[in-house]
Amino acid sequence: MLKSYLLVALRMLRRRPGTAAINVVGLAVGLGCCLLIGLFVRDEWSYDRFHEKADRLFFVARSDVFGGERSTGTATPLPLARALEADLAGVEKAATTWGRSVPIGRPGEETEYGVLFADSTFFEMFTFPLVRGDAATALDEPNAAVISASMARALFGEADPLGQTLETDVSDEPTPLTVTGVMADPPRTSYFAFDAVVSLGALREAGFSDDWRASMYQTFALLAPGTSEDAVRGGLDALVDTHLGEDSETRYELVPLTDLYLSDLTPDDGFHGSTRYLLIFGSIALFILLVAVINYMNLATARAAQRVREVGVRKTLGATRGAVARQFLVEAVLVTAAALALGVVLAGLALPLFNGVFEKELSLSVVWTPGALLVGVALVVGVGLAAGSYPALYLSGFRPTRLLQHEAGGRGGAARLRRALVVMQFGVTIVLLVATAVVYRQLRFVQERDLGFAGEQVLWLRFADDAMANNHEAVKQVALAIPGVEHATAGDGVPGHYGKQYGFAPNPDEPDREVAVYTIQGDADYLETLGINLVAGRALDAGRPADETGAFLLNETAANLLAEDTGVGRTLVGMKPEGNEVVGIVHDYHFRSLREPIAPLLLRIREPGERPWPDYSALLVRFRPEQARRVTAGLADVWAQFGAAKPPDIEFLDDTFAEMYATDRRLGQVFGVFAGVAVVIACLGLLGLAAFAAEQRTKEIGIRKVLGASVANLVALLSREFLWLVLAAFAVAVPLAWLGMSRWLDGFAYRIALGPGLFLGAGAAALLLALATVGWQALRAATADPVRSLRHE
């Protein structure tokens, strides 16, 4: 029976190659898009699921009340892990980690590598297998190091790395390390990114704080088998009461390791690490597939008139309704199978471009695994049944006598369904076109907005080491001597990279009512170099001893927020510094992404008190644009002059801000590509429907031409219905597009208005594409020989 179904199905596909091609290509493009997005979603979802004990591994997050609001972060104190093991019965093991990119290598040959400082329990908890050495003891000694296989090859070639000596910089003096193990390169789908794991004892010996109030590490817990999260959570509050005091606002929370990568605790990196993008792209893929399935259903029901007599004969000869329905479903499944094969080919061709946009290293090799093949079979059957269900039920439900007398199918319910499906198709297309236009319009808006400082022709570079940073004034003076350099300044941050916040109390009588304020340190030339304007008061002056640590500037937002009368001459009470004087107010400028409103900001020359780290971390230079090459070459020479081991990484400040919107730019590209795909699929379907409509009305067209109808009149006659459907799709799509893009724009504090022009433009584009598609087919029918049209059967 199945063989008979297949033979009939193949015969019918050969008889209608045009319709079959449209169905196969449309479904192939939809399935190819689903395959690519599926690879992306699978890759994102697989992070940290390779650990053998993944179901029992948890990250310990820390939340605190700051600036009147509770916020959760990843930083925890060093002694927390040992306390978890000692005081909580449900915790089998715990580990502290601290990841940094630091110079490490053979003595005198240090290179920047990603280093993870970790407890000796690290390799017992996490599955990073060692190819050399003993995982149980590899980190027992304070200065032990386990390096990746790639790092071992780079440093030692084919020589045995075990027992070799390395050096790293975790304090003022080089720290010697002994290689005790070599591990396989960590999987790409791991929360941890490192080239070497160094015993945490190296930090303790370097004098790093072991205080409960110094949170700068990350803590992980392995629960005992059968232990519930709730049983451990209660003990975490008791730990806080014991070690931080019962009045502490600090709380610790357990987050499953497999959820950490996609949680709010980890910053989004492009499209990576965000459930929001998984939902967006997953929805787009399903919409594209829906558009392709609609094509099949539309064309199948439209061609019903050519199958009615065949079905009538079958039913007259005794075929049941189920047998007829199965015939159509087998045809749909066969088309879907061919489409899936073509879709895999198309996905393979598009994969390099897809990897570039999504910054992934995805491969189609996963398609040939048993699990993926089962999913493929299920997809073929599922999509085939969905696409062929209505045609099968529609045709198999007629009585034989009606079928044998039926001459013009496609009226009534089937016609209404086709119209509804065309509206749905073009509705999806218009939504994607609007989304593309909104993303690009918003990006142009943020790129052209005045940031409040002069960011053009400014470059910045980090000091090579602490010695250079502590000698920042000498470095700056040498840099100022480079031809083309107009201004230079040293600071501990640049716009786009301000990270420190302190709490300040605007009223000395209410020291507990604090406001979170960003703070930035910059020398006396900071304002002039960046072109930041004063609103009131004066700039900081290095020539005044009191200004070095006893004065600061506020931006307008901070001045307005801290107190109504805060201004020049006012002192504020805060954590650091206490009681310093406001000597000036600077104009508000955007030092963060335009996704966020301008925040309160404090500028000062340096922080009071002795600190183990330098005051400044970066040099900023304003240059004449025609001297850009000369300036960058000169700065490389300055770095070499001050003993830097390698040339500096120089970044232009406007590029720093542009990088903040790199993900949004790629999102616009993705919307644009998928909108184009949806347009192609929808127009293919419209082309097939227009050809069918023209074929149905062949005699009518011939009679009209004989009676004097012009080509323009005939084209308008054949196109009118489809254009009305596109207009209906526009009416449906506008509110959906407005709702979706309003929510996306809510992520920007400064945004464009969703004016009617955006929607009208997308609707006009869809209308023109539909007109071109239908008009071409209508023109062919209208210019055909009327004699042949009148003889048409």
PDB file of N, CA and C in Angstrom, residues 209-275:
ATOM      1  N   SER A 209      43.368  39.418  50.202  1.00  0.00           N
ATOM      2  CA  SER A 209      42.548  39.497  51.404  1.00  0.00           C
ATOM      3  C   SER A 209      41.736  38.228  51.622  1.00  0.00           C
ATOM      4  N   ASP A 210      41.707  37.796  52.902  1.00  0.00           N
ATOM      5  CA  ASP A 210      40.919  36.643  53.311  1.00  0.00           C
ATOM      6  C   ASP A 210      39.746  37.091  54.182  1.00  0.00           C
ATOM      7  N   ASP A 211      39.351  38.360  53.997  1.00  0.00           N
ATOM      8  CA  ASP A 211      38.314  38.963  54.833  1.00  0.00           C
ATOM      9  C   ASP A 211      36.926  38.650  54.274  1.00  0.00           C
ATOM     10  N   TRP A 212      35.961  38.441  55.171  1.00  0.00           N
ATOM     11  CA  TRP A 212      34.598  38.154  54.755  1.00  0.00           C
ATOM     12  C   TRP A 212      33.947  39.334  54.046  1.00  0.00           C
ATOM     13  N   ARG A 213      34.457  40.529  54.255  1.00  0.00           N
ATOM     14  CA  ARG A 213      33.852  41.705  53.629  1.00  0.00           C
ATOM     15  C   ARG A 213      34.529  42.092  52.315  1.00  0.00           C
ATOM     16  N   ALA A 214      35.536  41.331  51.915  1.00  0.00           N
ATOM     17  CA  ALA A 214      36.226  41.593  50.643  1.00  0.00           C
ATOM     18  C   ALA A 214      35.716  40.599  49.606  1.00  0.00           C
ATOM     19  N   SER A 215      34.745  40.992  48.808  1.00  0.00           N
ATOM     20  CA  SER A 215      34.126  40.091  47.825  1.00  0.00           C
ATOM     21  C   SER A 215      34.706  40.367  46.445  1.00  0.00           C
ATOM     22  N   MET A 216      35.499  39.426  45.954  1.00  0.00           N
ATOM     23  CA  MET A 216      36.082  39.567  44.621  1.00  0.00           C
ATOM     24  C   MET A 216      36.276  38.209  43.938  1.00  0.00           C
ATOM     25  N   TYR A 217      35.791  37.148  44.572  1.00  0.00           N
ATOM     26  CA  TYR A 217      35.995  35.798  44.048  1.00  0.00           C
ATOM     27  C   TYR A 217      34.655  35.194  43.632  1.00  0.00           C
ATOM     28  N   GLN A 218      34.710  34.009  43.042  1.00  0.00           N
ATOM     29  CA  GLN A 218      33.501  33.275  42.695  1.00  0.00           C
ATOM     30  C   GLN A 218      33.521  31.936  43.426  1.00  0.00           C
ATOM     31  N   THR A 219      32.359  31.545  43.930  1.00  0.00           N
ATOM     32  CA  THR A 219      32.256  30.344  44.761  1.00  0.00           C
ATOM     33  C   THR A 219      31.279  29.363  44.130  1.00  0.00           C
ATOM     34  N   PHE A 220      31.671  28.079  44.140  1.00  0.00           N
ATOM     35  CA  PHE A 220      30.846  27.004  43.595  1.00  0.00           C
ATOM     36  C   PHE A 220      30.686  25.924  44.657  1.00  0.00           C
ATOM     37  N   ALA A 221      29.521  25.293  44.652  1.00  0.00           N
ATOM     38  CA  ALA A 221      29.236  24.247  45.635  1.00  0.00           C
ATOM     39  C   ALA A 221      28.759  22.989  44.935  1.00  0.00           C
ATOM     40  N   LEU A 222      29.238  21.850  45.423  1.00  0.00           N
ATOM     41  CA  LEU A 222      28.765  20.545  44.952  1.00  0.00           C
ATOM     42  C   LEU A 222      27.918  19.943  46.066  1.00  0.00           C
ATOM     43  N   LEU A 223      26.631  19.792  45.814  1.00  0.00           N
ATOM     44  CA  LEU A 223      25.745  19.247  46.831  1.00  0.00           C
ATOM     45  C   LEU A 223      25.888  17.729  46.902  1.00  0.00           C
ATOM     46  N   ALA A 224      25.676  17.209  48.088  1.00  0.00           N
ATOM     47  CA  ALA A 224      25.720  15.764  48.276  1.00  0.00           C
ATOM     48  C   ALA A 224      24.548  15.122  47.540  1.00  0.00           C
ATOM     49  N   PRO A 225      24.705  13.880  47.070  1.00  0.00           N
ATOM     50  CA  PRO A 225      23.598  13.212  46.374  1.00  0.00           C
ATOM     51  C   PRO A 225      22.336  13.187  47.232  1.00  0.00           C
ATOM     52  N   GLY A 226      21.211  13.509  46.621  1.00  0.00           N
ATOM     53  CA  GLY A 226      19.943  13.502  47.333  1.00  0.00           C
ATOM     54  C   GLY A 226      19.637  14.757  48.121  1.00  0.00           C
ATOM     55  N   THR A 227      20.560  15.727  48.129  1.00  0.00           N
ATOM     56  CA  THR A 227      20.342  16.967  48.877  1.00  0.00           C
ATOM     57  C   THR A 227      19.566  17.963  48.016  1.00  0.00           C
ATOM     58  N   SER A 228      18.530  18.558  48.573  1.00  0.00           N
ATOM     59  CA  SER A 228      17.751  19.552  47.841  1.00  0.00           C
ATOM     60  C   SER A 228      18.357  20.938  48.008  1.00  0.00           C
ATOM     61  N   GLU A 229      18.098  21.779  47.036  1.00  0.00           N
ATOM     62  CA  GLU A 229      18.590  23.165  47.120  1.00  0.00           C
ATOM     63  C   GLU A 229      18.002  23.876  48.326  1.00  0.00           C
ATOM     64  N   ASP A 230      16.736  23.642  48.614  1.00  0.00           N
ATOM     65  CA  ASP A 230      16.076  24.339  49.718  1.00  0.00           C
ATOM     66  C   ASP A 230      16.734  24.019  51.047  1.00  0.00           C
ATOM     67  N   ALA A 231      17.209  22.789  51.210  1.00  0.00           N
ATOM     68  CA  ALA A 231      17.851  22.407  52.466  1.00  0.00           C
ATOM     69  C   ALA A 231      19.127  23.195  52.705  1.00  0.00           C
ATOM     70  N   VAL A 232      19.820  23.552  51.629  1.00  0.00           N
ATOM     71  CA  VAL A 232      21.070  24.304  51.754  1.00  0.00           C
ATOM     72  C   VAL A 232      20.797  25.799  51.886  1.00  0.00           C
ATOM     73  N   ARG A 233      19.763  26.290  51.208  1.00  0.00           N
ATOM     74  CA  ARG A 233      19.495  27.727  51.227  1.00  0.00           C
ATOM     75  C   ARG A 233      19.278  28.254  52.643  1.00  0.00           C
ATOM     76  N   GLY A 234      18.604  27.485  53.473  1.00  0.00           N
ATOM     77  CA  GLY A 234      18.389  27.940  54.844  1.00  0.00           C
ATOM     78  C   GLY A 234      19.692  28.124  55.598  1.00  0.00           C
ATOM     79  N   GLY A 235      20.658  27.254  55.350  1.00  0.00           N
ATOM     80  CA  GLY A 235      21.948  27.374  56.025  1.00  0.00           C
ATOM     81  C   GLY A 235      22.764  28.563  55.563  1.00  0.00           C
ATOM     82  N   LEU A 236      22.509  29.055  54.336  1.00  0.00           N
ATOM     83  CA  LEU A 236      23.263  30.211  53.842  1.00  0.00           C
ATOM     84  C   LEU A 236      22.978  31.455  54.675  1.00  0.00           C
ATOM     85  N   ASP A 237      21.719  31.641  55.091  1.00  0.00           N
ATOM     86  CA  ASP A 237      21.400  32.796  55.932  1.00  0.00           C
ATOM     87  C   ASP A 237      22.101  32.698  57.280  1.00  0.00           C
ATOM     88  N   ALA A 238      22.207  31.497  57.814  1.00  0.00           N
ATOM     89  CA  ALA A 238      22.905  31.321  59.088  1.00  0.00           C
ATOM     90  C   ALA A 238      24.384  31.675  58.957  1.00  0.00           C
ATOM     91  N   LEU A 239      24.992  31.364  57.789  1.00  0.00           N
ATOM     92  CA  LEU A 239      26.391  31.738  57.557  1.00  0.00           C
ATOM     93  C   LEU A 239      26.571  33.245  57.598  1.00  0.00           C
ATOM     94  N   VAL A 240      25.633  33.958  56.979  1.00  0.00           N
ATOM     95  CA  VAL A 240      25.701  35.424  56.992  1.00  0.00           C
ATOM     96  C   VAL A 240      25.625  35.943  58.418  1.00  0.00           C
ATOM     97  N   ASP A 241      24.691  35.427  59.210  1.00  0.00           N
ATOM     98  CA  ASP A 241      24.549  35.888  60.589  1.00  0.00           C
ATOM     99  C   ASP A 241      25.818  35.634  61.385  1.00  0.00           C
ATOM    100  N   THR A 242      26.469  34.495  61.139  1.00  0.00           N
ATOM    101  CA  THR A 242      27.661  34.125  61.900  1.00  0.00           C
ATOM    102  C   THR A 242      28.865  34.976  61.531  1.00  0.00           C
ATOM    103  N   HIS A 243      29.071  35.197  60.251  1.00  0.00           N
ATOM    104  CA  HIS A 243      30.322  35.815  59.810  1.00  0.00           C
ATOM    105  C   HIS A 243      30.201  37.290  59.454  1.00  0.00           C
ATOM    106  N   LEU A 244      28.996  37.763  59.135  1.00  0.00           N
ATOM    107  CA  LEU A 244      28.824  39.170  58.763  1.00  0.00           C
ATOM    108  C   LEU A 244      27.914  39.927  59.727  1.00  0.00           C
ATOM    109  N   GLY A 245      27.276  39.215  60.629  1.00  0.00           N
ATOM    110  CA  GLY A 245      26.411  39.877  61.600  1.00  0.00           C
ATOM    111  C   GLY A 245      24.952  39.763  61.217  1.00  0.00           C
ATOM    112  N   GLU A 246      24.093  39.719  62.215  1.00  0.00           N
ATOM    113  CA  GLU A 246      22.670  39.544  61.981  1.00  0.00           C
ATOM    114  C   GLU A 246      22.026  40.731  61.285  1.00  0.00           C
ATOM    115  N   ASP A 247      22.659  41.913  61.361  1.00  0.00           N
ATOM    116  CA  ASP A 247      22.086  43.092  60.720  1.00  0.00           C
ATOM    117  C   ASP A 247      22.575  43.269  59.279  1.00  0.00           C
ATOM    118  N   SER A 248      23.366  42.317  58.777  1.00  0.00           N
ATOM    119  CA  SER A 248      23.905  42.439  57.421  1.00  0.00           C
ATOM    120  C   SER A 248      22.801  42.270  56.386  1.00  0.00           C
ATOM    121  N   GLU A 249      22.867  43.091  55.331  1.00  0.00           N
ATOM    122  CA  GLU A 249      21.911  42.997  54.225  1.00  0.00           C
ATOM    123  C   GLU A 249      22.336  41.961  53.188  1.00  0.00           C
ATOM    124  N   THR A 250      23.531  41.403  53.345  1.00  0.00           N
ATOM    125  CA  THR A 250      24.046  40.440  52.374  1.00  0.00           C
ATOM    126  C   THR A 250      23.268  39.133  52.431  1.00  0.00           C
ATOM    127  N   ARG A 251      23.009  38.569  51.264  1.00  0.00           N
ATOM    128  CA  ARG A 251      22.380  37.267  51.167  1.00  0.00           C
ATOM    129  C   ARG A 251      23.097  36.459  50.079  1.00  0.00           C
ATOM    130  N   TYR A 252      23.129  35.143  50.283  1.00  0.00           N
ATOM    131  CA  TYR A 252      23.724  34.255  49.291  1.00  0.00           C
ATOM    132  C   TYR A 252      22.639  33.384  48.679  1.00  0.00           C
ATOM    133  N   GLU A 253      22.750  33.155  47.375  1.00  0.00           N
ATOM    134  CA  GLU A 253      21.741  32.398  46.643  1.00  0.00           C
ATOM    135  C   GLU A 253      22.416  31.311  45.812  1.00  0.00           C
ATOM    136  N   LEU A 254      21.724  30.199  45.641  1.00  0.00           N
ATOM    137  CA  LEU A 254      22.227  29.099  44.817  1.00  0.00           C
ATOM    138  C   LEU A 254      21.642  29.177  43.411  1.00  0.00           C
ATOM    139  N   VAL A 255      22.520  29.087  42.404  1.00  0.00           N
ATOM    140  CA  VAL A 255      22.098  29.097  41.006  1.00  0.00           C
ATOM    141  C   VAL A 255      22.658  27.831  40.357  1.00  0.00           C
ATOM    142  N   PRO A 256      21.805  26.967  39.779  1.00  0.00           N
ATOM    143  CA  PRO A 256      22.337  25.769  39.106  1.00  0.00           C
ATOM    144  C   PRO A 256      23.392  26.149  38.063  1.00  0.00           C
ATOM    145  N   LEU A 257      24.476  25.412  38.052  1.00  0.00           N
ATOM    146  CA  LEU A 257      25.559  25.732  37.119  1.00  0.00           C
ATOM    147  C   LEU A 257      25.068  25.724  35.675  1.00  0.00           C
ATOM    148  N   THR A 258      24.161  24.812  35.351  1.00  0.00           N
ATOM    149  CA  THR A 258      23.673  24.717  33.969  1.00  0.00           C
ATOM    150  C   THR A 258      22.806  25.914  33.587  1.00  0.00           C
ATOM    151  N   ASP A 259      22.351  26.688  34.574  1.00  0.00           N
ATOM    152  CA  ASP A 259      21.556  27.891  34.292  1.00  0.00           C
ATOM    153  C   ASP A 259      22.406  29.158  34.292  1.00  0.00           C
ATOM    154  N   LEU A 260      23.643  29.063  34.759  1.00  0.00           N
ATOM    155  CA  LEU A 260      24.446  30.266  34.989  1.00  0.00           C
ATOM    156  C   LEU A 260      24.731  31.039  33.713  1.00  0.00           C
ATOM    157  N   TYR A 261      25.102  30.336  32.652  1.00  0.00           N
ATOM    158  CA  TYR A 261      25.501  31.004  31.404  1.00  0.00           C
ATOM    159  C   TYR A 261      24.381  31.855  30.833  1.00  0.00           C
ATOM    160  N   LEU A 262      23.147  31.378  30.941  1.00  0.00           N
ATOM    161  CA  LEU A 262      22.006  32.100  30.374  1.00  0.00           C
ATOM    162  C   LEU A 262      21.292  32.977  31.400  1.00  0.00           C
ATOM    163  N   SER A 263      21.844  33.111  32.591  1.00  0.00           N
ATOM    164  CA  SER A 263      21.191  33.890  33.640  1.00  0.00           C
ATOM    165  C   SER A 263      21.591  35.361  33.548  1.00  0.00           C
ATOM    166  N   ASP A 264      20.905  36.193  34.329  1.00  0.00           N
ATOM    167  CA  ASP A 264      21.219  37.623  34.376  1.00  0.00           C
ATOM    168  C   ASP A 264      22.532  37.903  35.094  1.00  0.00           C
ATOM    169  N   LEU A 265      23.107  36.897  35.750  1.00  0.00           N
ATOM    170  CA  LEU A 265      24.363  37.104  36.467  1.00  0.00           C
ATOM    171  C   LEU A 265      25.548  37.251  35.523  1.00  0.00           C
ATOM    172  N   THR A 266      25.431  36.706  34.347  1.00  0.00           N
ATOM    173  CA  THR A 266      26.527  36.797  33.383  1.00  0.00           C
ATOM    174  C   THR A 266      26.158  37.819  32.313  1.00  0.00           C
ATOM    175  N   PRO A 267      27.074  38.715  31.977  1.00  0.00           N
ATOM    176  CA  PRO A 267      26.755  39.743  30.975  1.00  0.00           C
ATOM    177  C   PRO A 267      26.576  39.123  29.598  1.00  0.00           C
ATOM    178  N   ASP A 268      25.634  39.688  28.828  1.00  0.00           N
ATOM    179  CA  ASP A 268      25.451  39.247  27.444  1.00  0.00           C
ATOM    180  C   ASP A 268      26.706  39.558  26.644  1.00  0.00           C
ATOM    181  N   ASP A 269      27.125  38.607  25.848  1.00  0.00           N
ATOM    182  CA  ASP A 269      28.272  38.804  24.967  1.00  0.00           C
ATOM    183  C   ASP A 269      27.774  38.621  23.538  1.00  0.00           C
ATOM    184  N   GLY A 270      27.352  39.725  22.946  1.00  0.00           N
ATOM    185  CA  GLY A 270      26.734  39.606  21.643  1.00  0.00           C
ATOM    186  C   GLY A 270      25.400  38.890  21.788  1.00  0.00           C
ATOM    187  N   PHE A 271      25.183  37.886  20.935  1.00  0.00           N
ATOM    188  CA  PHE A 271      23.966  37.083  21.029  1.00  0.00           C
ATOM    189  C   PHE A 271      24.116  35.953  22.038  1.00  0.00           C
ATOM    190  N   HIS A 272      25.270  35.886  22.697  1.00  0.00           N
ATOM    191  CA  HIS A 272      25.563  34.751  23.557  1.00  0.00           C
ATOM    192  C   HIS A 272      25.078  35.013  24.981  1.00  0.00           C
ATOM    193  N   GLY A 273      24.657  33.945  25.660  1.00  0.00           N
ATOM    194  CA  GLY A 273      24.319  34.040  27.070  1.00  0.00           C
ATOM    195  C   GLY A 273      23.051  34.798  27.374  1.00  0.00           C
ATOM    196  N   SER A 274      22.087  34.776  26.481  1.00  0.00           N
ATOM    197  CA  SER A 274      20.857  35.537  26.686  1.00  0.00           C
ATOM    198  C   SER A 274      19.661  34.710  26.224  1.00  0.00           C
ATOM    199  N   THR A 275      18.745  34.419  27.147  1.00  0.00           N
ATOM    200  CA  THR A 275      17.522  33.710  26.765  1.00  0.00           C
ATOM    201  C   THR A 275      16.657  34.574  25.858  1.00  0.00           C
TER     202      THR A 275
END
